[in-house]
Short mmCIF file of C-alpha atoms in Angstrom, two decimals:
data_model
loop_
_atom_site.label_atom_id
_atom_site.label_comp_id
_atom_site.label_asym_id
_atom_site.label_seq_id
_atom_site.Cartn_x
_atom_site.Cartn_y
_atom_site.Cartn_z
CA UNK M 1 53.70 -45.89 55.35
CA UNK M 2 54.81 -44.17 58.09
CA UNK M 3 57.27 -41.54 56.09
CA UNK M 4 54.51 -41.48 53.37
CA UNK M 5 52.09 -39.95 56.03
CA UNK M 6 54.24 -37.73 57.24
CA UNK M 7 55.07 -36.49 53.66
CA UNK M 8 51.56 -36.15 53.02
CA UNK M 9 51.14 -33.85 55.72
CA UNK M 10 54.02 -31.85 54.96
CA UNK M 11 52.41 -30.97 51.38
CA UNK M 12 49.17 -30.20 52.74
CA UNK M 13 51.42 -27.61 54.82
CA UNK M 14 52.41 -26.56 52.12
CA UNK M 15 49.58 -26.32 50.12
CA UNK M 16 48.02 -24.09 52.96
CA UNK M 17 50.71 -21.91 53.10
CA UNK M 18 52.06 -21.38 49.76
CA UNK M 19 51.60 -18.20 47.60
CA UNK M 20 51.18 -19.75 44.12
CA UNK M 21 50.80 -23.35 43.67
CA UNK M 22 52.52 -24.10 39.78
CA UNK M 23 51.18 -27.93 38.45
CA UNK M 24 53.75 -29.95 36.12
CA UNK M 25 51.12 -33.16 34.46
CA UNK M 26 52.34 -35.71 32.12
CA UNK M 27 51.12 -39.22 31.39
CA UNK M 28 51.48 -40.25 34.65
CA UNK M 29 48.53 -38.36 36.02
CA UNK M 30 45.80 -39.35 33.22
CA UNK M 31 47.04 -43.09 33.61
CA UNK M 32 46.52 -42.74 37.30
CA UNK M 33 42.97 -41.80 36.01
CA UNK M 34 42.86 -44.72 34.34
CA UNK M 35 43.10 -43.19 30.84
CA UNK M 36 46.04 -46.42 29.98
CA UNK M 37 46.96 -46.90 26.22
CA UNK M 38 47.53 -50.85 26.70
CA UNK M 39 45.83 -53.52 28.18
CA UNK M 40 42.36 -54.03 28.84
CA UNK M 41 41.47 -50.36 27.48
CA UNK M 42 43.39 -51.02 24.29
CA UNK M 43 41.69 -54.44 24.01
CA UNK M 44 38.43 -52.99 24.23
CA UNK M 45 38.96 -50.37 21.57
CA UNK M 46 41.47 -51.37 19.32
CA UNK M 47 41.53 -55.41 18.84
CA UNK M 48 40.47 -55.68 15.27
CA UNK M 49 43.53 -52.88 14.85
CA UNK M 50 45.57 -55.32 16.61
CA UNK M 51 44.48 -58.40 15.40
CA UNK M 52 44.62 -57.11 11.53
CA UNK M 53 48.17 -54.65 11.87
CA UNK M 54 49.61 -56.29 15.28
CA UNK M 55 50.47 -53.35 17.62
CA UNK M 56 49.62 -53.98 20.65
CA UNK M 57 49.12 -50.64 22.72
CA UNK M 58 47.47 -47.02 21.59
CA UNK M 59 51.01 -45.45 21.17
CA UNK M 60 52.62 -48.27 18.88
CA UNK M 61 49.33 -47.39 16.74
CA UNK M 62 49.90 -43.71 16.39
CA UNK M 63 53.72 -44.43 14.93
CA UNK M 64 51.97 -47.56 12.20
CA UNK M 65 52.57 -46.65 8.69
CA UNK M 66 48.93 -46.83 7.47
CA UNK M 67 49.13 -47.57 3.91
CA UNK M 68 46.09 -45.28 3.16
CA UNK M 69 44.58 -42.05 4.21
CA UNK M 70 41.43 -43.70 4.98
CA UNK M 71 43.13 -46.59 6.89
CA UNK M 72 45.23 -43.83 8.79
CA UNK M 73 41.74 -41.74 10.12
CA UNK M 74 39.67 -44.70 10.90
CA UNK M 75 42.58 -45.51 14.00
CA UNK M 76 43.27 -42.28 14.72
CA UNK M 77 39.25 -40.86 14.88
CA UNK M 78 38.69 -43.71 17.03
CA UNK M 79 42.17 -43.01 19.11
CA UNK M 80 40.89 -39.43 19.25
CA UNK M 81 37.54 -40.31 20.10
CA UNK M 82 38.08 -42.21 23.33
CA UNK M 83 41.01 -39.97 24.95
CA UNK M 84 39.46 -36.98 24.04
CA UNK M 85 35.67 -37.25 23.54
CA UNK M 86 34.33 -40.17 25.15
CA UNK M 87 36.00 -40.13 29.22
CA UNK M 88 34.65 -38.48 31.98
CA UNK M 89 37.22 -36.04 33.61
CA UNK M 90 38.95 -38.70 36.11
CA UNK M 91 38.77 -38.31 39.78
CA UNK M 92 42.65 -37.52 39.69
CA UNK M 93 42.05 -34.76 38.05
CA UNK M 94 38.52 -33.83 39.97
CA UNK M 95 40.97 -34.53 43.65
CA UNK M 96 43.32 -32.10 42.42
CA UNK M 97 41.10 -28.81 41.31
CA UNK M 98 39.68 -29.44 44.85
CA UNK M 99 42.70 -29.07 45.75
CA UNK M 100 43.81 -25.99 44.44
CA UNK M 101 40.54 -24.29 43.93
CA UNK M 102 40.54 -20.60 45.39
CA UNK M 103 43.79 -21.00 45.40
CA UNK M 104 47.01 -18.62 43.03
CA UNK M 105 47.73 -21.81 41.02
CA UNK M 106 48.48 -22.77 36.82
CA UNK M 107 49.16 -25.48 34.74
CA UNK M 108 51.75 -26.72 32.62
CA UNK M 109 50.98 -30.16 31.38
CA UNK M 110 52.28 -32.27 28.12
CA UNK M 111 49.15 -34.36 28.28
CA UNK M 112 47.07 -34.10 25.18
CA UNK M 113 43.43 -35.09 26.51
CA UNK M 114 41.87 -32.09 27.60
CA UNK M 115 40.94 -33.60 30.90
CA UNK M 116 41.97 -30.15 32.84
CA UNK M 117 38.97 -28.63 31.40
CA UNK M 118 36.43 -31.58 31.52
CA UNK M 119 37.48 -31.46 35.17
CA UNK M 120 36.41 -27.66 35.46
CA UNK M 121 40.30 -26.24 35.72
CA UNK M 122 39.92 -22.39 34.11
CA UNK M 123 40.93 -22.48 30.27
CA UNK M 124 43.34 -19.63 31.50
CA UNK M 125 45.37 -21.36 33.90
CA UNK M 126 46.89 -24.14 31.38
CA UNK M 127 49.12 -24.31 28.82
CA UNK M 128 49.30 -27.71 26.55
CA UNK M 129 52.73 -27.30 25.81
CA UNK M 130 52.08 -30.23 23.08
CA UNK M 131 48.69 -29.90 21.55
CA UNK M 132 45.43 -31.77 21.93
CA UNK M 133 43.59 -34.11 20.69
CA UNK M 134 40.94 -32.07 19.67
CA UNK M 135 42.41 -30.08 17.12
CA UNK M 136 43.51 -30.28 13.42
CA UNK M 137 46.54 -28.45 11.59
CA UNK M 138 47.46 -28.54 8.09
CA UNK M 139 50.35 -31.27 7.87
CA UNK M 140 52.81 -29.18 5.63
CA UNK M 141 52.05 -26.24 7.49
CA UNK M 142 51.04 -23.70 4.95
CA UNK M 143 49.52 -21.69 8.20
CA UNK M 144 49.81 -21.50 11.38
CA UNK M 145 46.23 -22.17 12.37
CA UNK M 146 44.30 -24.69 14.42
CA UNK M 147 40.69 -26.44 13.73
CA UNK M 148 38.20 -27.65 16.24
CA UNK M 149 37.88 -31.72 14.92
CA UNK M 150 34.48 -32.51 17.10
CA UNK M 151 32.21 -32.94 14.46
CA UNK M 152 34.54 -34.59 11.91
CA UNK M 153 36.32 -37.17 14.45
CA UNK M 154 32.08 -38.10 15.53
CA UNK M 155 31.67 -38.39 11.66
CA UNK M 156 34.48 -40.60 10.95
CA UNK M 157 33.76 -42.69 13.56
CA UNK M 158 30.17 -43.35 12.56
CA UNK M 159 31.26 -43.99 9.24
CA UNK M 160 34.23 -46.46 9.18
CA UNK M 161 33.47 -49.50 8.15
CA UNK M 162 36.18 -52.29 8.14
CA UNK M 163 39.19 -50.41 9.85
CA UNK M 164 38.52 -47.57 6.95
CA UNK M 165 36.94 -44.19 7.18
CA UNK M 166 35.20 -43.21 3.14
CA UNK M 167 37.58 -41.22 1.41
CA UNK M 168 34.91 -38.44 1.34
CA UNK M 169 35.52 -37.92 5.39
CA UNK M 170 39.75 -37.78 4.59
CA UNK M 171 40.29 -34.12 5.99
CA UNK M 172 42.21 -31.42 3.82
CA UNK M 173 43.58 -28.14 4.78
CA UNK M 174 40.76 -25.20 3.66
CA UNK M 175 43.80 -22.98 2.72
CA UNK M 176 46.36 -25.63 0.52
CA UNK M 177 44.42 -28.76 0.04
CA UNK M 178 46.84 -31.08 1.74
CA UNK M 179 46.28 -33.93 4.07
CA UNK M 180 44.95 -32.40 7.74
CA UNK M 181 46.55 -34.05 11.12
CA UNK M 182 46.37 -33.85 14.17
CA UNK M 183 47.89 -31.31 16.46
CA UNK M 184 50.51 -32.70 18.77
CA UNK M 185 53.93 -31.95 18.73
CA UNK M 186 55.76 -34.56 17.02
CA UNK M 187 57.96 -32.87 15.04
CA UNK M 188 58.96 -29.23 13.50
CA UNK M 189 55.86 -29.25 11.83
CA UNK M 190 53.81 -28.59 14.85
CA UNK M 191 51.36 -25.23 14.74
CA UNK M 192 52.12 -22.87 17.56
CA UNK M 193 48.49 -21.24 16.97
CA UNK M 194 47.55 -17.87 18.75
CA UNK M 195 45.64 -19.70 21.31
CA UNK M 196 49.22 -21.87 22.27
CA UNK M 197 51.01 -18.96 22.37
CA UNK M 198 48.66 -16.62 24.26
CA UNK M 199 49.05 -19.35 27.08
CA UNK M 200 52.77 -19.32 27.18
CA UNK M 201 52.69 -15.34 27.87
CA UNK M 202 50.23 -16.36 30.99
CA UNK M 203 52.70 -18.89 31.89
CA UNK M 204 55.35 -17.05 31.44
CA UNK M 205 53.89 -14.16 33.39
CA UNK M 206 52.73 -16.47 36.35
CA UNK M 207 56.56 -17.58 36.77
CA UNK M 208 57.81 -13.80 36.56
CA UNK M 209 55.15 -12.85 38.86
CA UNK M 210 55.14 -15.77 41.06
CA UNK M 211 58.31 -17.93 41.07
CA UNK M 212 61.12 -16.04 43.37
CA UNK M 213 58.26 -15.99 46.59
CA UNK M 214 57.03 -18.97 48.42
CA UNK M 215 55.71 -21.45 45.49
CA UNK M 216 55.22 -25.43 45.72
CA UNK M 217 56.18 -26.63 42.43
CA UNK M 218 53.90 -29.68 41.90
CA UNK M 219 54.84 -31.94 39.24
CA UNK M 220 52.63 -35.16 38.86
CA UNK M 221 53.07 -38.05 36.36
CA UNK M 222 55.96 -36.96 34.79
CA UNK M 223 58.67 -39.14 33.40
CA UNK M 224 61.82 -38.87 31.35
CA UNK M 225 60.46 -38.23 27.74
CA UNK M 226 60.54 -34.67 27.60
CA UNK M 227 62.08 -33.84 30.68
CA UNK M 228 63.52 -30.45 29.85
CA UNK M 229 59.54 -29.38 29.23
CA UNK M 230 58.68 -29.55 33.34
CA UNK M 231 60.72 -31.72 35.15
CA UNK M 232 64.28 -29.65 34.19
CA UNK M 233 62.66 -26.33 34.76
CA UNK M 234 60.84 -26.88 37.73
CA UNK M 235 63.97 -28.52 39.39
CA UNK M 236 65.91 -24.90 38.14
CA UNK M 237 63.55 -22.79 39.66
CA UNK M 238 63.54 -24.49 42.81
CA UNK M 239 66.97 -24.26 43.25
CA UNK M 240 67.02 -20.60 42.56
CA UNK M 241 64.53 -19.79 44.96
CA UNK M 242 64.87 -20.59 48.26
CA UNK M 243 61.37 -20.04 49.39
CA UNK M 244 60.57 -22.40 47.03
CA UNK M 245 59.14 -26.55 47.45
CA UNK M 246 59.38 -29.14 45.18
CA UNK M 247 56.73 -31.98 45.27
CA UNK M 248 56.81 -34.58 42.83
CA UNK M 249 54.45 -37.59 43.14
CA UNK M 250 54.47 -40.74 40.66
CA UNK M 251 54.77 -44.06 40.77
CA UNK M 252 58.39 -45.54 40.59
CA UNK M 253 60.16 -41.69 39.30
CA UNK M 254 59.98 -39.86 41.84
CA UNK M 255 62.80 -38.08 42.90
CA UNK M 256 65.04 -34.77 43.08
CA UNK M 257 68.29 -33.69 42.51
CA UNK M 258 70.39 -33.64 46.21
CA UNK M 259 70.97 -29.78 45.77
CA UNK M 260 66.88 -29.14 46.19
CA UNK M 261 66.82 -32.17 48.87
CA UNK M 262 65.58 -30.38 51.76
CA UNK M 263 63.01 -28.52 49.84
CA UNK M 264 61.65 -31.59 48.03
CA UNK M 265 58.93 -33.87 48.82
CA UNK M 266 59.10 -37.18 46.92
CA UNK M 267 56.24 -39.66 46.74
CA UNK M 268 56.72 -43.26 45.27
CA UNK M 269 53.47 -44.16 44.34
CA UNK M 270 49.62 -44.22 42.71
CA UNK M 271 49.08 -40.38 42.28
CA UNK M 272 45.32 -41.25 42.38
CA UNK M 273 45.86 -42.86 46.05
CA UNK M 274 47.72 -39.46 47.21
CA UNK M 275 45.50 -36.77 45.83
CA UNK M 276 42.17 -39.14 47.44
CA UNK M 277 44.34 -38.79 50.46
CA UNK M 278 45.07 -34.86 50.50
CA UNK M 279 41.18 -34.52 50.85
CA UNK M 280 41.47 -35.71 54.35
#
């Protein structure tokens, strides 16, 4: 507890005295927000899924082979619905713009959930390397466009009936008139829309700009699933800069490489706990 204290002070040093502050999120950081996909949540939500197709956690559900459309949009409006739609911001997420409010800071994060934004983090400072929830893309791609899904995700929902959405509600691309899904990067088939790539230039620009001075690299909730997205990078550019700090915070993975050591700052445990505590 002792070491942990100590730690805690040395990234609020850091914080303070930092020129640009650059935030890695994965899951970690929306389960610390308590945005799980098994468990009591998944109970709540999804136990006539799991009683009738016997997956037992949100993620095992997104990978079922539906057998129809219908069947496929009634799990995935409702998936949509309550990690996108239906959750307050989470005070993780609230703890950490206080954190970095006022300050030079930006956002990469693979989470899907748009919780940045609920929280009140500036649409400009984040890139969502992997989608979001919110949006639909044709599933060949015949373009390489994006659609808001609000109103048709609230419509399904009110409509299913019997783990089935009416066949009427089964979205189609407006350009092709195939099957619509949902934007996150599970394959080549992902849309890179103008709004994606507009924030990769910003990031992009913010590490040009930014990443050879005195930068904490904060990476939160991140585990080894698509490590060469934050974790990889951020461990690079720490090593090339020697002005640089690396603080990574999450519950049983967190660590650095030896050759960024001394400029590291590792915290084993609940992100939610630590970013409560950097308000002190």
């Amino acid at each position: 507890m002792q070491d942990d204290q100590a730690k805690l002070e040395r990234i609020k040093g850091e914080l303070a005295q930092a020129n640009a502050v650059l935030i890695g999120a994965g899951a970690g950081l929306s389960a610390a927000a308590g945005f799980t996909y098994a468990g009591a949540r998944f109970e709540t939500y999804f136990h006539d899924f799991e009683k009738k197709y016997g997956f037992h956690d949100m993620y095992s559900g997104g990978f079922y082979p539906f057998p129809t459309p219908e069947e496929f949009w009634a799990y995935w409006s409702r998936n949509i619905y309550v990690n996108r739609y239906d959750q307050p911001a989470g005070k993780p997420y609230e703890d950490l713009l206080r954190l970095v409010r006022g300050k030079n800071y930006f956002v990469l994060t693979t989470n899907v959930d748009h919780r940045f934004q609920v929280a009140g983090f500036e649409k400009e400072r984040l890139f969502y390397t992997q989608g979001d929830y919110g949006l639909f893309q044709c599933s060949e791609p015949c373009h390489q466009t994006t659609y808001d899904n609000e109103a048709q995700i609230r419509a399904m929902l009110a409509a299913q009936k019997d783990m089935r959405i009416p066949s009427s509600l089964v979205p189609r691309c407006p350009r092709c008139g195939k099957p619509m899904t949902y934007n996150l990067r599970v394959d080549e088939r992902f849309v890179e829309d103008a709004g994606w790539h507009a924030a990769a230039e910003r990031y992009h620009a913010f590490v040009e700009a930014y990443g050879g001075g005195r930068i904490l690299f904060l990476e939160l909730g991140v585990g080894g699933n698509t490590p060469g997205i934050i974790k990889y990078p951020f461990w690079r550019m720490a090593l090339r800069n020697k002005q640089a700090t690396y603080v990574c915070i999450n519950l049983g993975e967190a660590f650095a490489p030896r050759e960024i050591g001394r400029r590291s700052l590792c915290l084993n445990a609940d992100i939610a706990v630590v970013l409560s505590a950097l308000q002190a």
